[in-house]
Structure formats: C-alpha cells, structure tokens
Amino acid sequence: MATYLNSLGRKSTRVCVLGSYHDYFDYVFLPDVVIGSRVIVPFGKKTRVGVVIGPGSCADPKITLKEISVVVDNFPLIPQELLDLCLWISNYYQAPLSTVLKVALPKKYRDSSEPLDLTYPLADPRGSVKQGSDDLLTEPRASASGAVSQSAEVITLNNEQSLAALSITQALGHYQSFLLYGVTGSGKTEVYFEAIAAVIKLQQQALVIVPEIGLTPILLARFKARFPNVHIGIVHSGISDKQRHLIWQQSRANQVDIILGTRSAIFTPLTNLGIVIVDEEHDLSLKQQDNLRYSARDVALMRAHKAHIPIVLGSATPSLESLYNAERGKHHILYLHSKALTDDNLQYRIIDMQNHAYEHGIANVTLDIIKEHLALKQQVLVFINRRGFAPVLLCHDCGLIMDCSACDSHLTLHQHKLICHHCGKNIIKPKCCVKCASPNLVPVGIGTQRVYEYLSTVLPETKMLRIDRDQMQKKRSFETFLQQMTEGETELIVGTQMLAKGHHFPKLSLVVILDIDASLHSPDFRALEHLGQLITQVAGRAGRAQVPGQVVLQTQTPKHALLNILVQQGYSALVKALLVLRQEAILPPFAYLTLIRAEHKVLAKPMALLQIIKNFLAEQGLYVLGPAPAPLARKAGMQRLQILVKSNDRNRMNLALTKLRTMLTSKRLVSNIHLSIDVDPCDLS
DNA sequence: AGCACGCCGACT
DNA sequence: GTCGGCGTGCTC
C-alpha cells in the first residue's frame, strides 16, 4: 500500500484532483477538513473537484501551496474503507489515484461546475437512516429485518445447497473466500439467496457482481421475487448517469440492502457490507480492458478482505486461478452437482472436417444432425465467434486480399460493406478487384451472416434468428429475441458468444460450435481454458430438454488431446491437464504477469522506450520477454510493441513497477508515446 | 486529460 | 510583418 504521508516539509492538505492523472497535489493545510470529502481547488488556470486523501507534507520549497477554494462536504463522501480500496487499486494496477476515483465516483461528482448538494443525508454509525430527505428513495422500503421472513418464493434447497449455504453463513463476520463450483442448473443462485437473507437479517448489505447486463434483467426478477420488501439497487452500463448517481447516494446513506451490478458496482459505497458475491467469476468481462485495467473479481476479494467479510466466487467453469487457489487452501471450495444434467442426457460429438464435405462452413453431417433435432420440435443453437459475412474477401484472379489501410488486419465482409473490426473503418464493397479489376471476388471463411444465409436456404421452413452485435444495434431489444426463443417461437439461432450464458431455453437440445480451431491453436496460453469454459457453458444450455442434449464441435484436428480430455472427462479434467502445462511453462497461476505496451506512429520510439523499460525491470530481478510486435502490430495507424514481464513474486513485481513509473516520470521518457501497463493481463492480444 | 507556451509555414 | 500548426511540458 502506498503511503503518501511524509514527515518532511510543510504540513499540507493532500488532495486527489479529479481529471489530473496524478495521485495527489498538496494545498495549504486546512485543519478541519474530513478525509474522503470533496473540495474545489484551483488547478492550473481552472478549478477542479478533488477528494481529500489525508494530511500531507510538501518537501519542495519551490512549490507555493495554493488554498482550497471550497469545502464541499462535511463528511467523507467516499468512506474511508472505500478510499483505502482505491489506494490499493492505484498501487496494484499502477494507475494514478485520480483515474481510480474517476471510475469509483458517479460522473456528477467530477464536475466542479455542477451545482453542489450540501444537504446530504448522513448515515449514523449504527446503519439506520436519519430521515428528512425521503425524496431520495425511489420506492418505499419496509424494515429490512422484517422483510426476510416473508419472502414470496418458497424454495427448498437440496442437501448440497443447504450445506454450501451453511458454510457461508457460518463465515459471516470474518474474511473467508469460497469457490462455489456448481455446474449449470445446479442452483447457485439459491445458495446466494440464503447467504444474502442471513446478511440482511443482520441489517447488513450484500454486494453481487455479475459479468454482463444481458444477465441482469432475468437475475433481477429472481432477486425481486425472493426479496420483495428489500431495496435492491441495480448498477450497469445501461442505466442513466442520474439513476447511477441516485443509487450511489442511497447506498452511501445506508438505504440500500442489495446491490446487483456489473464490475464497476464493486465501488458502491456500502459501509455496512456483510457479503460479496461474484457470479461467473471466470468471465472475462469482469476484467476492464480500457482506461483503468482492473479485475473486478480480484478487487472484490480485496474488498471483502479489508471489510472482514466472506466472499463467494461462483461458476460452473471456474478459472484456473481460482481452482488453483482452492487447491492450495486459499479458497474454501463448495461443490454443487446438477439435478437435471447427467452424463446420460448430454452427448458430445466431434466432426472431423478433413473427412466430411461441407458448405459455407457447415458439414453435411452437422446439417443432418440439425435436421434431426428440428424434426423432434427441439431448438438449435449455432455458434460462430465471428460476426459479418466472411472474414476475408479475396480476388480469385490476382490473389489480392482486401486489407485495412490503418491496421495489420483483413477487412471483414458484411452485407454491402467491408469493415475493419479493429478500428471501425469501413468502405462500400467493391464490385471488382482494386488491383487487377477482376470481378471474381470470393469471400473466404465464415461469419454469422453467411451461416445464417446458408441455413435459411437449406432450411426454408425453419424460424430462424441471428444474434450478434451488428444485429443488436438495429433492433435494440435483446430481450425480445430471447423471449421469442424462450417461448419456443424461434427454432434456430445463429449467433456469437453473446448468447452463451445465463439463458434458459427449455426446448434447446442441440448446440453446434463452428470454427473452434482458432482457439485450439491460438498462441494465447489462455485460449484453451476459455474454449473449455465456452464449450462447457453452452453444453449446459443443451442438456435440459426432454430429448438427450447434444453438442457438436467441428474441427480440422479431431484428435487434439486436450479437446478430447474435455469431451470425454469434463471440465475438471481439462483444468488438471492445463495446470500441469502451466506449471511446466511457469505461467499463471504459477507466475505473475504484466503486459507493457507502447504505441507510436514511428516504430523506433516505442522500441527504444520498451528497451529502456526492459533493462530497468531486468535489473530489479524480473524476467522480461520482448520487445515484440503486439498481436495487432499496427492498429489505427499506430505501431504497437509490447514486453511481457514475469515474476514468481507478486510483491517484487509490484515494487519494481512502482519504481519504474517513478523513473519514467522523473526522466520524462514517455512524452508522446502511448504507454499502457496491464497487471495480470487476461488476454495477450 | 486539458491547456499554455513555443518555434516554423502561408496569408491580409 | 502576423495567424496558427500541433510538439512538449506542467498542473500543488
């Protein structure tokens, strides 16, 4: 943990200035200002909002301290424990504190020109609310303790669920991390409910983190049914800034019992938190990729640790990290087996694409299997992880491939356009080759559009839907589509992984996964883990129909050893095999990684910078690979290089990176080169 | 990130 | 002679 206190120099009030891209600035000491409260400060030629992070001292006599202009709050807007968490994030993920606070605070608080509400309802230490600003409440809320007993839905838990819930509730009041390993349909949510009910009974709050918005409406309905008289706050990217701000205020004032939200909800100011739950803990979307790169799961673990409360990580396909942590006793593992799914009603089939005829990426055998399921009035799901019509447009005569002018990548063919999926650049599909003017342009490879078109022609009677990002932009309602599927109106869906999780389709008996070869042979060491998770998750969708569920995988390498382990012995066996490989290669979870990437128009600049960084880190005893071109070496006109830093000691890595950042700023080495530091990167592309 | 300072090209 | 291009550096 970084400490900003320093005994030398003039006493000051230390302020994190929002939008400054620094940790803090010192201002003239103000005795009574509260840590965690907002202030308005002069900054350059403008004024900014800042958050008081403590008393400090300014050692440099050349700096004249300015005075704080306005003290906005007389209480910690950010509670101390949340501020501590932000400081930890800033230190661990190598990001300026102001960047962390920007993510943690609602937008409204960042702007000094916003009217300031000083009439903020203060929560008393015992957790009840001083009334007087009832307008903050959107819906009436009964006393929480009374509400639990009168839940609308009566659910009987099975043995495993009861035991899991008991273990968790017994841990209330101290830190303990649980890994709830429950296959699809095993009823993880009911276990969460039991634990949350116990927390609410203690007049404490529960924080539930889910990976994506797609899941929230369904989950929210279940939460509302289970806790009808409890105030549930929803936080995700789809809600308005105003609504988000309101929920933040209500949480701060102890008026919310449950927060259900996506990764940024981990920053909700709940001061009487009793439990944290991270659902689908393996999911990649829990790691933010832009701006501040943090893992909501790991931040959640730290939050629970600091708050001395239990945390539950739930998944049907836990990450290797979490399973390894369970193995060495860091997490207490709780298993849930399925009520519905057994080996008898789920069958995998690998289609060898080298020995089968296929059209538009679909083998004739696969098509026959699809027809069988449709004939039984069952539903079918076809996955391809690529939107558009085809990933490549090739000139049959001169061999020219249409490439993006700004990136090292091919343009993806869509209906009438060629689009770069990396920078968004798009052009009208040309009638003939731009080089040799031949009209023989052929699409190579498959995307959702192409598969959808092909299946529409060979199965004209079937009611079909395509679901991918392009399609969702046109008609806004993902839910309408899902409803059509749930009600059995739609018989076949072609889509990307955006529909892989969370949805129950009662009549779904067949899942077809096309084009898994890219993942089977990917250079990214996590590709197989992710493929195993995807296959297992979607297989769970197919195993609940009346007829036996089937999963069809098309591949050019049907003998792939790890694929066969997954298919024959299941996800746990795949994990075991992958862990052996990771240990041999000294990769996570047996080592810690940081990816440092530098971008500039001129290649030599990031190259020189990364070389300096490499030497510096090597002196600190870290192992550094590179500099090497990033997977997409040129993106939007920028040359991208990267180094990969490896260590078996998390602390040593952290200290060296912190030193590195100080060195870079003091020597002003970065200037106009775009540098990003990704601690615990989740994909290396 | 903003926003200013600063040193070289095409204009009234 | 100036207006303005965006490279570089600072904000307590």
mmCIF file with all atom_site columns, N, CA and C (backbone and C1' of nucleotides) in Angstrom, chain A residues 22 26 43-44 66 668, chain C residues 7-12:
data_model
loop_
_atom_site.group_PDB
_atom_site.id
_atom_site.type_symbol
_atom_site.label_atom_id
_atom_site.label_alt_id
_atom_site.label_comp_id
_atom_site.label_asym_id
_atom_site.label_entity_id
_atom_site.label_seq_id
_atom_site.pdbx_PDB_ins_code
_atom_site.Cartn_x
_atom_site.Cartn_y
_atom_site.Cartn_z
_atom_site.occupancy
_atom_site.B_iso_or_equiv
_atom_site.pdbx_formal_charge
_atom_site.auth_seq_id
_atom_site.auth_comp_id
_atom_site.auth_asym_id
_atom_site.auth_atom_id
_atom_site.pdbx_PDB_model_num
ATOM 1  N N     . HIS A 1 22  ? -2.897 12.282 -11.811 1.00 0.00 ? 22  HIS A N     1
ATOM 2  C CA    . HIS A 1 22  ? -1.863 12.127 -10.797 1.00 0.00 ? 22  HIS A CA    1
ATOM 3  C C     . HIS A 1 22  ? -2.481 11.539 -9.548  1.00 0.00 ? 22  HIS A C     1
ATOM 4  N N     . ASP A 1 26  ? -0.674 18.902 -3.160  1.00 0.00 ? 26  ASP A N     1
ATOM 5  C CA    . ASP A 1 26  ? -0.759 19.457 -1.808  1.00 0.00 ? 26  ASP A CA    1
ATOM 6  C C     . ASP A 1 26  ? -1.307 20.870 -1.831  1.00 0.00 ? 26  ASP A C     1
ATOM 7  N N     . PHE A 1 43  ? -6.560 24.743 -9.929  1.00 0.00 ? 43  PHE A N     1
ATOM 8  C CA    . PHE A 1 43  ? -5.644 23.775 -10.559 1.00 0.00 ? 43  PHE A CA    1
ATOM 9  C C     . PHE A 1 43  ? -5.243 24.337 -11.907 1.00 0.00 ? 43  PHE A C     1
ATOM 10 N N     . GLY A 1 44  ? -3.993 24.721 -12.036 1.00 0.00 ? 44  GLY A N     1
ATOM 11 C CA    . GLY A 1 44  ? -3.577 25.428 -13.233 1.00 0.00 ? 44  GLY A CA    1
ATOM 12 C C     . GLY A 1 44  ? -4.365 26.730 -13.310 1.00 0.00 ? 44  GLY A C     1
ATOM 13 N N     . LYS A 1 66  ? -1.271 26.357 -2.929  1.00 0.00 ? 66  LYS A N     1
ATOM 14 C CA    . LYS A 1 66  ? -2.471 27.169 -3.116  1.00 0.00 ? 66  LYS A CA    1
ATOM 15 C C     . LYS A 1 66  ? -3.489 26.793 -2.049  1.00 0.00 ? 66  LYS A C     1
ATOM 16 N N     . ARG A 1 668 ? 11.138 11.905 -17.671 1.00 0.00 ? 668 ARG A N     1
ATOM 17 C CA    . ARG A 1 668 ? 10.256 12.355 -18.771 1.00 0.00 ? 668 ARG A CA    1
ATOM 18 C C     . ARG A 1 668 ? 10.497 11.546 -20.042 1.00 0.00 ? 668 ARG A C     1
ATOM 19 P P     . DG  C 2 7   ? 2.751  17.780 -33.934 1.00 0.00 ? 7   DG  C P     1
ATOM 20 O "O5'" . DG  C 2 7   ? 3.775  17.084 -32.936 1.00 0.00 ? 7   DG  C "O5'" 1
ATOM 21 C "C5'" . DG  C 2 7   ? 5.173  17.072 -33.239 1.00 0.00 ? 7   DG  C "C5'" 1
ATOM 22 C "C4'" . DG  C 2 7   ? 5.980  17.819 -32.202 1.00 0.00 ? 7   DG  C "C4'" 1
ATOM 23 C "C3'" . DG  C 2 7   ? 6.231  17.061 -30.887 1.00 0.00 ? 7   DG  C "C3'" 1
ATOM 24 O "O3'" . DG  C 2 7   ? 7.563  17.340 -30.463 1.00 0.00 ? 7   DG  C "O3'" 1
ATOM 25 C "C1'" . DG  C 2 7   ? 5.176  19.097 -30.398 1.00 0.00 ? 7   DG  C "C1'" 1
ATOM 26 P P     . DT  C 2 8   ? 8.234  16.503 -29.304 1.00 0.00 ? 8   DT  C P     1
ATOM 27 O "O5'" . DT  C 2 8   ? 7.957  17.401 -28.028 1.00 0.00 ? 8   DT  C "O5'" 1
ATOM 28 C "C5'" . DT  C 2 8   ? 8.788  18.551 -27.792 1.00 0.00 ? 8   DT  C "C5'" 1
ATOM 29 C "C4'" . DT  C 2 8   ? 8.441  19.169 -26.453 1.00 0.00 ? 8   DT  C "C4'" 1
ATOM 30 C "C3'" . DT  C 2 8   ? 8.425  18.194 -25.271 1.00 0.00 ? 8   DT  C "C3'" 1
ATOM 31 O "O3'" . DT  C 2 8   ? 8.941  18.893 -24.155 1.00 0.00 ? 8   DT  C "O3'" 1
ATOM 32 C "C1'" . DT  C 2 8   ? 6.394  19.329 -25.378 1.00 0.00 ? 8   DT  C "C1'" 1
ATOM 33 P P     . DG  C 2 9   ? 9.631  18.205 -22.927 1.00 0.00 ? 9   DG  C P     1
ATOM 34 O "O5'" . DG  C 2 9   ? 9.353  19.298 -21.799 1.00 0.00 ? 9   DG  C "O5'" 1
ATOM 35 C "C5'" . DG  C 2 9   ? 8.735  20.546 -22.141 1.00 0.00 ? 9   DG  C "C5'" 1
ATOM 36 C "C4'" . DG  C 2 9   ? 7.834  20.999 -21.005 1.00 0.00 ? 9   DG  C "C4'" 1
ATOM 37 C "C3'" . DG  C 2 9   ? 7.843  20.128 -19.753 1.00 0.00 ? 9   DG  C "C3'" 1
ATOM 38 O "O3'" . DG  C 2 9   ? 7.637  20.978 -18.641 1.00 0.00 ? 9   DG  C "O3'" 1
ATOM 39 C "C1'" . DG  C 2 9   ? 5.674  20.184 -20.593 1.00 0.00 ? 9   DG  C "C1'" 1
ATOM 40 P P     . DC  C 2 10  ? 7.966  20.671 -17.170 1.00 0.00 ? 10  DC  C P     1
ATOM 41 O "O5'" . DC  C 2 10  ? 6.658  21.248 -16.468 1.00 0.00 ? 10  DC  C "O5'" 1
ATOM 42 C "C5'" . DC  C 2 10  ? 6.296  22.618 -16.651 1.00 0.00 ? 10  DC  C "C5'" 1
ATOM 43 C "C4'" . DC  C 2 10  ? 4.890  22.826 -16.136 1.00 0.00 ? 10  DC  C "C4'" 1
ATOM 44 C "C3'" . DC  C 2 10  ? 4.651  22.172 -14.763 1.00 0.00 ? 10  DC  C "C3'" 1
ATOM 45 O "O3'" . DC  C 2 10  ? 4.030  23.116 -13.909 1.00 0.00 ? 10  DC  C "O3'" 1
ATOM 46 C "C1'" . DC  C 2 10  ? 3.013  21.443 -16.323 1.00 0.00 ? 10  DC  C "C1'" 1
ATOM 47 P P     . DT  C 2 11  ? 4.108  22.911 -12.315 1.00 0.00 ? 11  DT  C P     1
ATOM 48 O "O5'" . DT  C 2 11  ? 2.548  22.971 -11.964 1.00 0.00 ? 11  DT  C "O5'" 1
ATOM 49 C "C5'" . DT  C 2 11  ? 1.723  23.972 -12.562 1.00 0.00 ? 11  DT  C "C5'" 1
ATOM 50 C "C4'" . DT  C 2 11  ? 0.305  23.441 -12.660 1.00 0.00 ? 11  DT  C "C4'" 1
ATOM 51 C "C3'" . DT  C 2 11  ? -0.231 22.842 -11.350 1.00 0.00 ? 11  DT  C "C3'" 1
ATOM 52 O "O3'" . DT  C 2 11  ? -1.476 23.442 -11.053 1.00 0.00 ? 11  DT  C "O3'" 1
ATOM 53 C "C1'" . DT  C 2 11  ? -0.651 21.393 -13.163 1.00 0.00 ? 11  DT  C "C1'" 1
ATOM 54 P P     . DC  C 2 12  ? -1.625 24.177 -9.666  1.00 0.00 ? 12  DC  C P     1
ATOM 55 O "O5'" . DC  C 2 12  ? -0.299 23.786 -8.926  1.00 0.00 ? 12  DC  C "O5'" 1
ATOM 56 C "C5'" . DC  C 2 12  ? -0.012 24.277 -7.673  1.00 0.00 ? 12  DC  C "C5'" 1
ATOM 57 C "C4'" . DC  C 2 12  ? -0.794 23.578 -6.603  1.00 0.00 ? 12  DC  C "C4'" 1
ATOM 58 C "C3'" . DC  C 2 12  ? -0.351 23.959 -5.210  1.00 0.00 ? 12  DC  C "C3'" 1
ATOM 59 O "O3'" . DC  C 2 12  ? -1.414 23.775 -4.288  1.00 0.00 ? 12  DC  C "O3'" 1
ATOM 60 C "C1'" . DC  C 2 12  ? 0.377  21.758 -5.694  1.00 0.00 ? 12  DC  C "C1'" 1
#
